[in-house]
Amino acid sequence: EGIDDLQRGTLYREIVEIARRHRPKALFCENVRGLLSSHGGSDWATIRAEFEGAGYRVVFDGILNSKDYGVPQNRDRLYIVAIRDDLAEAMDAKGLFFPERPPRIPGPAPTCIGDIRERDPANVSKSFYLGESYLRTLIRHKAKHKDSGRSGFGFIVRRDEDIAGTLMCGGMGRERNILQDTETFQPDWTPPAHMKGRINSARYRFMTIRERARLQGFPDWFRIPDSISAGQKQFGNCVTVGTVRAVGRALIRLLRQIEET
């Protein structure tokens, strides 16, 4: 629905109002890449025009993928940076510009799923495992739609050497980021009380909330919600730490260069 979504699509207006009232040096936003093409591009044109009307110039509107910024997750997102008009004019006068591709901040980082997955069975509740009957349903569903050309059906098992697909809000899409544990991983394979039947014999499971947090670049000391559903929503909706750090550092560097006398 784009900006016609009355619950979420109008948030940019709040950003514009904050900009008008408080005149920050810059605006920094993130959105799905579909914003650029929503309603034939008119949604992004409207938002951009409102930023400009508030006295800000968009200096960066690029698609960046989290896999290039320190996490093993294939996640394309649109990042937007706008700076106040007076600073934009000073930027032009000095021949400065925002980098087309902000560089990743150096440092150790996971490169594959094997680097972020849990190794201690105590940290993996059996509620994350697929029941045998549920797995059979997924297999049938995938087979039924295998020639449809639609990627939303079925499930994908990610190997340790793979990278993850995009994390999504809540439980959506979690079947496309299935992990597989060995038979010796859990000391007891008795199914949890809520599960109908037994745990699937292949030991397929969903990612834990901590694994999802790691895929978004959060350190292990970061406190995660006690609720599984809240954690799925939080880490499906949030921005990737490494990507935000890279764009933020590029922005700070540009502002310092502009303000140097």
PDB file of C-alpha atoms in Angstrom:
ATOM      1  CA  GLU A   1       0.000   0.000   0.000  1.00  0.00           C
ATOM      2  CA  GLY A   2       3.029   2.292   0.280  1.00  0.00           C
ATOM      3  CA  ILE A   3       2.371   5.686   1.873  1.00  0.00           C
ATOM      4  CA  ASP A   4      -1.371   5.027   1.630  1.00  0.00           C
ATOM      5  CA  ASP A   5      -0.986   2.669   4.600  1.00  0.00           C
ATOM      6  CA  LEU A   6      -2.568   4.797   7.329  1.00  0.00           C
ATOM      7  CA  GLN A   7      -0.841   2.915  10.150  1.00  0.00           C
ATOM      8  CA  ARG A   8       2.752   2.782   8.887  1.00  0.00           C
ATOM      9  CA  GLY A   9       3.037   4.633   5.597  1.00  0.00           C
ATOM     10  CA  THR A  10       2.691   8.120   7.055  1.00  0.00           C
ATOM     11  CA  LEU A  11       5.535   7.923   9.568  1.00  0.00           C
ATOM     12  CA  TYR A  12       7.698  10.046   7.259  1.00  0.00           C
ATOM     13  CA  ARG A  13       5.400  12.997   8.007  1.00  0.00           C
ATOM     14  CA  GLU A  14       6.405  12.798  11.657  1.00  0.00           C
ATOM     15  CA  ILE A  15      10.055  12.901  10.575  1.00  0.00           C
ATOM     16  CA  VAL A  16       9.348  15.952   8.431  1.00  0.00           C
ATOM     17  CA  GLU A  17       7.603  17.673  11.352  1.00  0.00           C
ATOM     18  CA  ILE A  18      10.542  16.964  13.671  1.00  0.00           C
ATOM     19  CA  ALA A  19      12.894  18.372  11.033  1.00  0.00           C
ATOM     20  CA  ARG A  20      10.831  21.565  10.686  1.00  0.00           C
ATOM     21  CA  ARG A  21      10.662  22.147  14.427  1.00  0.00           C
ATOM     22  CA  HIS A  22      14.140  21.137  15.599  1.00  0.00           C
ATOM     23  CA  ARG A  23      16.290  21.671  12.483  1.00  0.00           C
ATOM     24  CA  PRO A  24      18.771  18.798  13.018  1.00  0.00           C
ATOM     25  CA  LYS A  25      21.844  18.743  10.819  1.00  0.00           C
ATOM     26  CA  ALA A  26      20.762  15.558   9.094  1.00  0.00           C
ATOM     27  CA  LEU A  27      18.013  12.966   8.680  1.00  0.00           C
ATOM     28  CA  PHE A  28      18.882   9.271   8.525  1.00  0.00           C
ATOM     29  CA  CYS A  29      16.178   6.748   7.570  1.00  0.00           C
ATOM     30  CA  GLU A  30      15.849   3.096   6.549  1.00  0.00           C
ATOM     31  CA  ASN A  31      13.085   1.382   4.600  1.00  0.00           C
ATOM     32  CA  VAL A  32      12.404  -1.591   2.362  1.00  0.00           C
ATOM     33  CA  ARG A  33      13.821  -1.306  -1.150  1.00  0.00           C
ATOM     34  CA  GLY A  34      10.303  -1.396  -2.575  1.00  0.00           C
ATOM     35  CA  LEU A  35       9.814   2.224  -1.521  1.00  0.00           C
ATOM     36  CA  LEU A  36      11.770   3.303  -4.596  1.00  0.00           C
ATOM     37  CA  SER A  37       9.291   1.600  -6.943  1.00  0.00           C
ATOM     38  CA  SER A  38       6.092   1.871  -4.887  1.00  0.00           C
ATOM     39  CA  HIS A  39       3.273   3.305  -7.027  1.00  0.00           C
ATOM     40  CA  GLY A  40       5.655   3.716  -9.936  1.00  0.00           C
ATOM     41  CA  GLY A  41       8.140   5.684  -7.852  1.00  0.00           C
ATOM     42  CA  SER A  42       5.636   8.360  -6.864  1.00  0.00           C
ATOM     43  CA  ASP A  43       5.742   7.462  -3.152  1.00  0.00           C
ATOM     44  CA  TRP A  44       9.474   8.101  -2.891  1.00  0.00           C
ATOM     45  CA  ALA A  45       9.095  11.262  -5.011  1.00  0.00           C
ATOM     46  CA  THR A  46       6.486  12.530  -2.539  1.00  0.00           C
ATOM     47  CA  ILE A  47       8.645  11.807   0.497  1.00  0.00           C
ATOM     48  CA  ARG A  48      11.695  13.347  -1.127  1.00  0.00           C
ATOM     49  CA  ALA A  49       9.731  16.486  -2.018  1.00  0.00           C
ATOM     50  CA  GLU A  50       8.542  16.816   1.586  1.00  0.00           C
ATOM     51  CA  PHE A  51      12.099  16.496   2.876  1.00  0.00           C
ATOM     52  CA  GLU A  52      13.135  19.218   0.441  1.00  0.00           C
ATOM     53  CA  GLY A  53      10.178  21.369   1.471  1.00  0.00           C
ATOM     54  CA  ALA A  54      11.344  21.114   5.082  1.00  0.00           C
ATOM     55  CA  GLY A  55      14.769  22.414   4.046  1.00  0.00           C
ATOM     56  CA  TYR A  56      16.735  19.197   3.546  1.00  0.00           C
ATOM     57  CA  ARG A  57      18.556  17.758   0.561  1.00  0.00           C
ATOM     58  CA  VAL A  58      18.740  14.008   0.035  1.00  0.00           C
ATOM     59  CA  VAL A  59      22.416  13.201  -0.500  1.00  0.00           C
ATOM     60  CA  PHE A  60      22.111   9.411  -0.362  1.00  0.00           C
ATOM     61  CA  ASP A  61      19.336   6.975  -1.227  1.00  0.00           C
ATOM     62  CA  GLY A  62      21.065   3.658  -1.814  1.00  0.00           C
ATOM     63  CA  ILE A  63      20.316  -0.043  -1.492  1.00  0.00           C
ATOM     64  CA  LEU A  64      22.747  -1.731   0.882  1.00  0.00           C
ATOM     65  CA  ASN A  65      22.879  -5.429   1.750  1.00  0.00           C
ATOM     66  CA  SER A  66      23.584  -6.573   5.298  1.00  0.00           C
ATOM     67  CA  LYS A  67      25.816  -9.392   4.022  1.00  0.00           C
ATOM     68  CA  ASP A  68      28.337  -6.722   2.992  1.00  0.00           C
ATOM     69  CA  TYR A  69      28.365  -5.164   6.460  1.00  0.00           C
ATOM     70  CA  GLY A  70      29.491  -7.863   8.835  1.00  0.00           C
ATOM     71  CA  VAL A  71      26.648 -10.369   9.128  1.00  0.00           C
ATOM     72  CA  PRO A  72      25.761 -13.514   7.145  1.00  0.00           C
ATOM     73  CA  GLN A  73      22.283 -12.338   6.146  1.00  0.00           C
ATOM     74  CA  ASN A  74      21.070 -11.492   2.650  1.00  0.00           C
ATOM     75  CA  ARG A  75      19.082  -8.351   3.485  1.00  0.00           C
ATOM     76  CA  ASP A  76      18.606  -5.526   0.977  1.00  0.00           C
ATOM     77  CA  ARG A  77      17.357  -2.288   2.475  1.00  0.00           C
ATOM     78  CA  LEU A  78      17.063   1.322   1.350  1.00  0.00           C
ATOM     79  CA  TYR A  79      19.095   3.809   3.381  1.00  0.00           C
ATOM     80  CA  ILE A  80      18.323   7.520   3.107  1.00  0.00           C
ATOM     81  CA  VAL A  81      20.453  10.443   4.264  1.00  0.00           C
ATOM     82  CA  ALA A  82      19.367  14.077   3.948  1.00  0.00           C
ATOM     83  CA  ILE A  83      21.259  17.095   5.250  1.00  0.00           C
ATOM     84  CA  ARG A  84      20.070  20.616   6.016  1.00  0.00           C
ATOM     85  CA  ASP A  85      20.152  23.004   3.068  1.00  0.00           C
ATOM     86  CA  ASP A  86      22.780  25.355   4.522  1.00  0.00           C
ATOM     87  CA  LEU A  87      25.108  22.418   5.075  1.00  0.00           C
ATOM     88  CA  ALA A  88      24.351  21.064   1.609  1.00  0.00           C
ATOM     89  CA  GLU A  89      25.381  24.392   0.100  1.00  0.00           C
ATOM     90  CA  ALA A  90      28.612  24.337   2.099  1.00  0.00           C
ATOM     91  CA  MET A  91      29.166  20.766   0.921  1.00  0.00           C
ATOM     92  CA  ASP A  92      28.859  21.887  -2.697  1.00  0.00           C
ATOM     93  CA  ALA A  93      31.228  24.803  -2.129  1.00  0.00           C
ATOM     94  CA  LYS A  94      33.886  22.443  -0.791  1.00  0.00           C
ATOM     95  CA  GLY A  95      33.322  19.803  -3.473  1.00  0.00           C
ATOM     96  CA  LEU A  96      32.299  17.177  -0.932  1.00  0.00           C
ATOM     97  CA  PHE A  97      29.838  14.321  -1.389  1.00  0.00           C
ATOM     98  CA  PHE A  98      28.338  11.363   0.443  1.00  0.00           C
ATOM     99  CA  PRO A  99      30.034   8.103  -0.596  1.00  0.00           C
ATOM    100  CA  GLU A 100      28.112   5.991  -3.111  1.00  0.00           C
ATOM    101  CA  ARG A 101      28.884   2.904  -1.014  1.00  0.00           C
ATOM    102  CA  PRO A 102      29.809   3.575   2.624  1.00  0.00           C
ATOM    103  CA  PRO A 103      32.721   1.324   3.638  1.00  0.00           C
ATOM    104  CA  ARG A 104      32.212  -1.364   6.257  1.00  0.00           C
ATOM    105  CA  ILE A 105      33.822  -0.646   9.592  1.00  0.00           C
ATOM    106  CA  PRO A 106      36.750  -3.102   9.953  1.00  0.00           C
ATOM    107  CA  GLY A 107      36.759  -5.753  12.639  1.00  0.00           C
ATOM    108  CA  PRO A 108      36.007  -9.426  13.287  1.00  0.00           C
ATOM    109  CA  ALA A 109      32.632 -10.511  11.974  1.00  0.00           C
ATOM    110  CA  PRO A 110      30.724 -13.745  11.305  1.00  0.00           C
ATOM    111  CA  THR A 111      30.864 -14.833   7.674  1.00  0.00           C
ATOM    112  CA  CYS A 112      28.419 -17.760   7.624  1.00  0.00           C
ATOM    113  CA  ILE A 113      25.591 -19.335   9.595  1.00  0.00           C
ATOM    114  CA  GLY A 114      28.039 -21.643  11.337  1.00  0.00           C
ATOM    115  CA  ASP A 115      29.492 -18.568  13.051  1.00  0.00           C
ATOM    116  CA  ILE A 116      26.185 -17.457  14.583  1.00  0.00           C
ATOM    117  CA  ARG A 117      24.412 -20.702  15.449  1.00  0.00           C
ATOM    118  CA  GLU A 118      24.069 -21.997  18.985  1.00  0.00           C
ATOM    119  CA  ARG A 119      26.456 -24.761  20.030  1.00  0.00           C
ATOM    120  CA  ASP A 120      25.032 -25.374  23.493  1.00  0.00           C
ATOM    121  CA  PRO A 121      21.829 -27.468  23.562  1.00  0.00           C
ATOM    122  CA  ALA A 122      20.831 -25.687  26.777  1.00  0.00           C
ATOM    123  CA  ASN A 123      20.295 -22.527  24.732  1.00  0.00           C
ATOM    124  CA  VAL A 124      17.975 -24.192  22.218  1.00  0.00           C
ATOM    125  CA  SER A 125      14.485 -24.875  23.492  1.00  0.00           C
ATOM    126  CA  LYS A 126      12.858 -27.923  21.963  1.00  0.00           C
ATOM    127  CA  SER A 127       9.944 -25.674  21.024  1.00  0.00           C
ATOM    128  CA  PHE A 128      12.077 -24.438  18.102  1.00  0.00           C
ATOM    129  CA  TYR A 129      12.056 -27.882  16.462  1.00  0.00           C
ATOM    130  CA  LEU A 130       9.538 -28.739  13.766  1.00  0.00           C
ATOM    131  CA  GLY A 131       7.060 -31.480  14.493  1.00  0.00           C
ATOM    132  CA  GLU A 132       7.061 -34.442  12.106  1.00  0.00           C
ATOM    133  CA  SER A 133       3.551 -33.731  10.812  1.00  0.00           C
ATOM    134  CA  TYR A 134       4.302 -30.020  10.310  1.00  0.00           C
ATOM    135  CA  LEU A 135       7.429 -30.882   8.322  1.00  0.00           C
ATOM    136  CA  ARG A 136       5.449 -33.218   6.072  1.00  0.00           C
ATOM    137  CA  THR A 137       2.977 -30.379   5.449  1.00  0.00           C
ATOM    138  CA  LEU A 138       5.821 -28.051   4.428  1.00  0.00           C
ATOM    139  CA  ILE A 139       7.248 -30.660   2.071  1.00  0.00           C
ATOM    140  CA  ARG A 140       3.871 -31.214   0.401  1.00  0.00           C
ATOM    141  CA  HIS A 141       3.249 -27.490   0.125  1.00  0.00           C
ATOM    142  CA  LYS A 142       6.647 -26.881  -1.460  1.00  0.00           C
ATOM    143  CA  ALA A 143       6.143 -29.703  -3.962  1.00  0.00           C
ATOM    144  CA  LYS A 144       2.688 -28.393  -4.871  1.00  0.00           C
ATOM    145  CA  HIS A 145       3.996 -24.925  -5.687  1.00  0.00           C
ATOM    146  CA  LYS A 146       7.472 -25.760  -7.008  1.00  0.00           C
ATOM    147  CA  ASP A 147       6.589 -24.638 -10.543  1.00  0.00           C
ATOM    148  CA  SER A 148       4.657 -21.520  -9.551  1.00  0.00           C
ATOM    149  CA  GLY A 149       7.695 -19.225  -9.658  1.00  0.00           C
ATOM    150  CA  ARG A 150       6.791 -17.879  -6.218  1.00  0.00           C
ATOM    151  CA  SER A 151       9.492 -18.021  -3.576  1.00  0.00           C
ATOM    152  CA  GLY A 152       7.168 -17.840  -0.585  1.00  0.00           C
ATOM    153  CA  PHE A 153       6.292 -21.514  -0.490  1.00  0.00           C
ATOM    154  CA  GLY A 154       8.015 -24.354   1.277  1.00  0.00           C
ATOM    155  CA  PHE A 155      11.139 -24.248   3.337  1.00  0.00           C
ATOM    156  CA  ILE A 156      14.901 -23.842   2.928  1.00  0.00           C
ATOM    157  CA  VAL A 157      17.472 -25.599   5.100  1.00  0.00           C
ATOM    158  CA  ARG A 158      20.566 -23.451   5.593  1.00  0.00           C
ATOM    159  CA  ARG A 159      23.919 -25.194   5.950  1.00  0.00           C
ATOM    160  CA  ASP A 160      26.657 -23.910   8.223  1.00  0.00           C
ATOM    161  CA  GLU A 161      28.596 -22.552   5.242  1.00  0.00           C
ATOM    162  CA  ASP A 162      25.555 -20.647   3.897  1.00  0.00           C
ATOM    163  CA  ILE A 163      24.262 -17.187   4.682  1.00  0.00           C
ATOM    164  CA  ALA A 164      20.729 -16.643   5.901  1.00  0.00           C
ATOM    165  CA  GLY A 165      17.808 -15.295   3.963  1.00  0.00           C
ATOM    166  CA  THR A 166      16.194 -12.047   5.048  1.00  0.00           C
ATOM    167  CA  LEU A 167      14.794 -12.091   8.574  1.00  0.00           C
ATOM    168  CA  MET A 168      11.173 -11.003   8.576  1.00  0.00           C
ATOM    169  CA  CYS A 169       8.791  -9.658  11.178  1.00  0.00           C
ATOM    170  CA  GLY A 170       7.324 -12.165  13.604  1.00  0.00           C
ATOM    171  CA  GLY A 171       7.145 -15.728  12.368  1.00  0.00           C
ATOM    172  CA  MET A 172       6.804 -14.806   8.700  1.00  0.00           C
ATOM    173  CA  GLY A 173       9.346 -16.461   6.437  1.00  0.00           C
ATOM    174  CA  ARG A 174      11.039 -18.405   9.202  1.00  0.00           C
ATOM    175  CA  GLU A 175      10.611 -21.642   7.224  1.00  0.00           C
ATOM    176  CA  ARG A 176      13.179 -20.271   4.775  1.00  0.00           C
ATOM    177  CA  ASN A 177      15.859 -20.131   7.458  1.00  0.00           C
ATOM    178  CA  ILE A 178      15.709 -23.671   8.843  1.00  0.00           C
ATOM    179  CA  LEU A 179      18.735 -25.097  10.641  1.00  0.00           C
ATOM    180  CA  GLN A 180      19.571 -28.767  11.139  1.00  0.00           C
ATOM    181  CA  ASP A 181      21.065 -30.207  14.309  1.00  0.00           C
ATOM    182  CA  THR A 182      22.798 -33.557  14.699  1.00  0.00           C
ATOM    183  CA  GLU A 183      21.197 -36.441  16.540  1.00  0.00           C
ATOM    184  CA  THR A 184      23.688 -35.985  19.363  1.00  0.00           C
ATOM    185  CA  PHE A 185      23.009 -32.253  19.805  1.00  0.00           C
ATOM    186  CA  GLN A 186      20.107 -32.663  22.230  1.00  0.00           C
ATOM    187  CA  PRO A 187      20.414 -35.134  25.121  1.00  0.00           C
ATOM    188  CA  ASP A 188      16.663 -35.732  25.095  1.00  0.00           C
ATOM    189  CA  TRP A 189      14.434 -35.687  22.007  1.00  0.00           C
ATOM    190  CA  THR A 190      11.151 -36.068  23.881  1.00  0.00           C
ATOM    191  CA  PRO A 191       8.735 -33.649  22.158  1.00  0.00           C
ATOM    192  CA  PRO A 192       7.523 -30.595  24.115  1.00  0.00           C
ATOM    193  CA  ALA A 193       3.994 -30.675  25.489  1.00  0.00           C
ATOM    194  CA  HIS A 194       2.498 -28.402  22.812  1.00  0.00           C
ATOM    195  CA  MET A 195       3.774 -30.498  19.886  1.00  0.00           C
ATOM    196  CA  LYS A 196       1.469 -32.989  18.223  1.00  0.00           C
ATOM    197  CA  GLY A 197       3.438 -36.131  17.480  1.00  0.00           C
ATOM    198  CA  ARG A 198       7.207 -36.252  17.653  1.00  0.00           C
ATOM    199  CA  ILE A 199      10.107 -33.995  16.731  1.00  0.00           C
ATOM    200  CA  ASN A 200      11.061 -34.516  13.094  1.00  0.00           C
ATOM    201  CA  SER A 201      13.710 -37.199  12.616  1.00  0.00           C
ATOM    202  CA  ALA A 202      15.928 -34.892  10.509  1.00  0.00           C
ATOM    203  CA  ARG A 203      16.232 -32.508  13.520  1.00  0.00           C
ATOM    204  CA  TYR A 204      15.165 -29.425  11.587  1.00  0.00           C
ATOM    205  CA  ARG A 205      14.469 -26.353  13.688  1.00  0.00           C
ATOM    206  CA  PHE A 206      13.779 -22.643  13.500  1.00  0.00           C
ATOM    207  CA  MET A 207      16.455 -20.155  14.488  1.00  0.00           C
ATOM    208  CA  THR A 208      16.522 -19.129  18.123  1.00  0.00           C
ATOM    209  CA  ILE A 209      16.000 -15.484  19.052  1.00  0.00           C
ATOM    210  CA  ARG A 210      19.692 -15.158  19.952  1.00  0.00           C
ATOM    211  CA  GLU A 211      20.673 -16.466  16.522  1.00  0.00           C
ATOM    212  CA  ARG A 212      18.357 -13.919  14.913  1.00  0.00           C
ATOM    213  CA  ALA A 213      19.926 -11.183  17.039  1.00  0.00           C
ATOM    214  CA  ARG A 214      23.393 -12.213  15.878  1.00  0.00           C
ATOM    215  CA  LEU A 215      22.214 -12.080  12.263  1.00  0.00           C
ATOM    216  CA  GLN A 216      21.326  -8.438  12.858  1.00  0.00           C
ATOM    217  CA  GLY A 217      24.733  -7.708  14.359  1.00  0.00           C
ATOM    218  CA  PHE A 218      23.768  -7.528  18.044  1.00  0.00           C
ATOM    219  CA  PRO A 219      26.456  -8.698  20.517  1.00  0.00           C
ATOM    220  CA  ASP A 220      25.693 -11.532  22.906  1.00  0.00           C
ATOM    221  CA  TRP A 221      25.529  -9.156  25.867  1.00  0.00           C
ATOM    222  CA  PHE A 222      22.489  -7.480  24.307  1.00  0.00           C
ATOM    223  CA  ARG A 223      19.401  -8.399  26.304  1.00  0.00           C
ATOM    224  CA  ILE A 224      16.720 -10.104  24.220  1.00  0.00           C
ATOM    225  CA  PRO A 225      13.000 -10.373  25.052  1.00  0.00           C
ATOM    226  CA  ASP A 226      11.776 -13.304  27.098  1.00  0.00           C
ATOM    227  CA  SER A 227       8.885 -13.756  24.668  1.00  0.00           C
ATOM    228  CA  ILE A 228       9.697 -15.682  21.488  1.00  0.00           C
ATOM    229  CA  SER A 229       7.060 -13.800  19.481  1.00  0.00           C
ATOM    230  CA  ALA A 230       8.366 -10.437  20.707  1.00  0.00           C
ATOM    231  CA  GLY A 231      11.920 -11.442  19.794  1.00  0.00           C
ATOM    232  CA  GLN A 232      10.888 -12.570  16.328  1.00  0.00           C
ATOM    233  CA  LYS A 233       9.156  -9.246  15.769  1.00  0.00           C
ATOM    234  CA  GLN A 234      11.998  -7.176  17.198  1.00  0.00           C
ATOM    235  CA  PHE A 235      14.813  -8.730  15.195  1.00  0.00           C
ATOM    236  CA  GLY A 236      12.768  -9.048  12.022  1.00  0.00           C
ATOM    237  CA  ASN A 237      11.866  -5.360  12.100  1.00  0.00           C
ATOM    238  CA  CYS A 238      15.149  -3.861  13.291  1.00  0.00           C
ATOM    239  CA  VAL A 239      18.026  -2.480  11.252  1.00  0.00           C
ATOM    240  CA  THR A 240      21.359  -4.299  10.942  1.00  0.00           C
ATOM    241  CA  VAL A 241      23.866  -2.798  13.363  1.00  0.00           C
ATOM    242  CA  GLY A 242      26.890  -2.941  11.054  1.00  0.00           C
ATOM    243  CA  THR A 243      25.099  -1.266   8.159  1.00  0.00           C
ATOM    244  CA  VAL A 244      23.791   1.569  10.322  1.00  0.00           C
ATOM    245  CA  ARG A 245      27.242   2.068  11.832  1.00  0.00           C
ATOM    246  CA  ALA A 246      28.802   2.315   8.371  1.00  0.00           C
ATOM    247  CA  VAL A 247      26.271   4.833   7.070  1.00  0.00           C
ATOM    248  CA  GLY A 248      26.342   6.762  10.339  1.00  0.00           C
ATOM    249  CA  ARG A 249      30.128   7.009  10.322  1.00  0.00           C
ATOM    250  CA  ALA A 250      30.117   8.230   6.716  1.00  0.00           C
ATOM    251  CA  LEU A 251      27.536  10.870   7.663  1.00  0.00           C
ATOM    252  CA  ILE A 252      29.498  12.081  10.700  1.00  0.00           C
ATOM    253  CA  ARG A 253      32.675  12.280   8.622  1.00  0.00           C
ATOM    254  CA  LEU A 254      30.883  14.334   5.948  1.00  0.00           C
ATOM    255  CA  LEU A 255      29.402  16.750   8.502  1.00  0.00           C
ATOM    256  CA  ARG A 256      32.805  17.274  10.128  1.00  0.00           C
ATOM    257  CA  GLN A 257      34.382  18.006   6.751  1.00  0.00           C
ATOM    258  CA  ILE A 258      31.624  20.494   5.938  1.00  0.00           C
ATOM    259  CA  GLU A 259      32.032  22.322   9.233  1.00  0.00           C
ATOM    260  CA  GLU A 260      35.821  22.476   9.141  1.00  0.00           C
ATOM    261  CA  THR A 261      37.041  26.057   8.820  1.00  0.00           C
TER     262      THR A 261
END
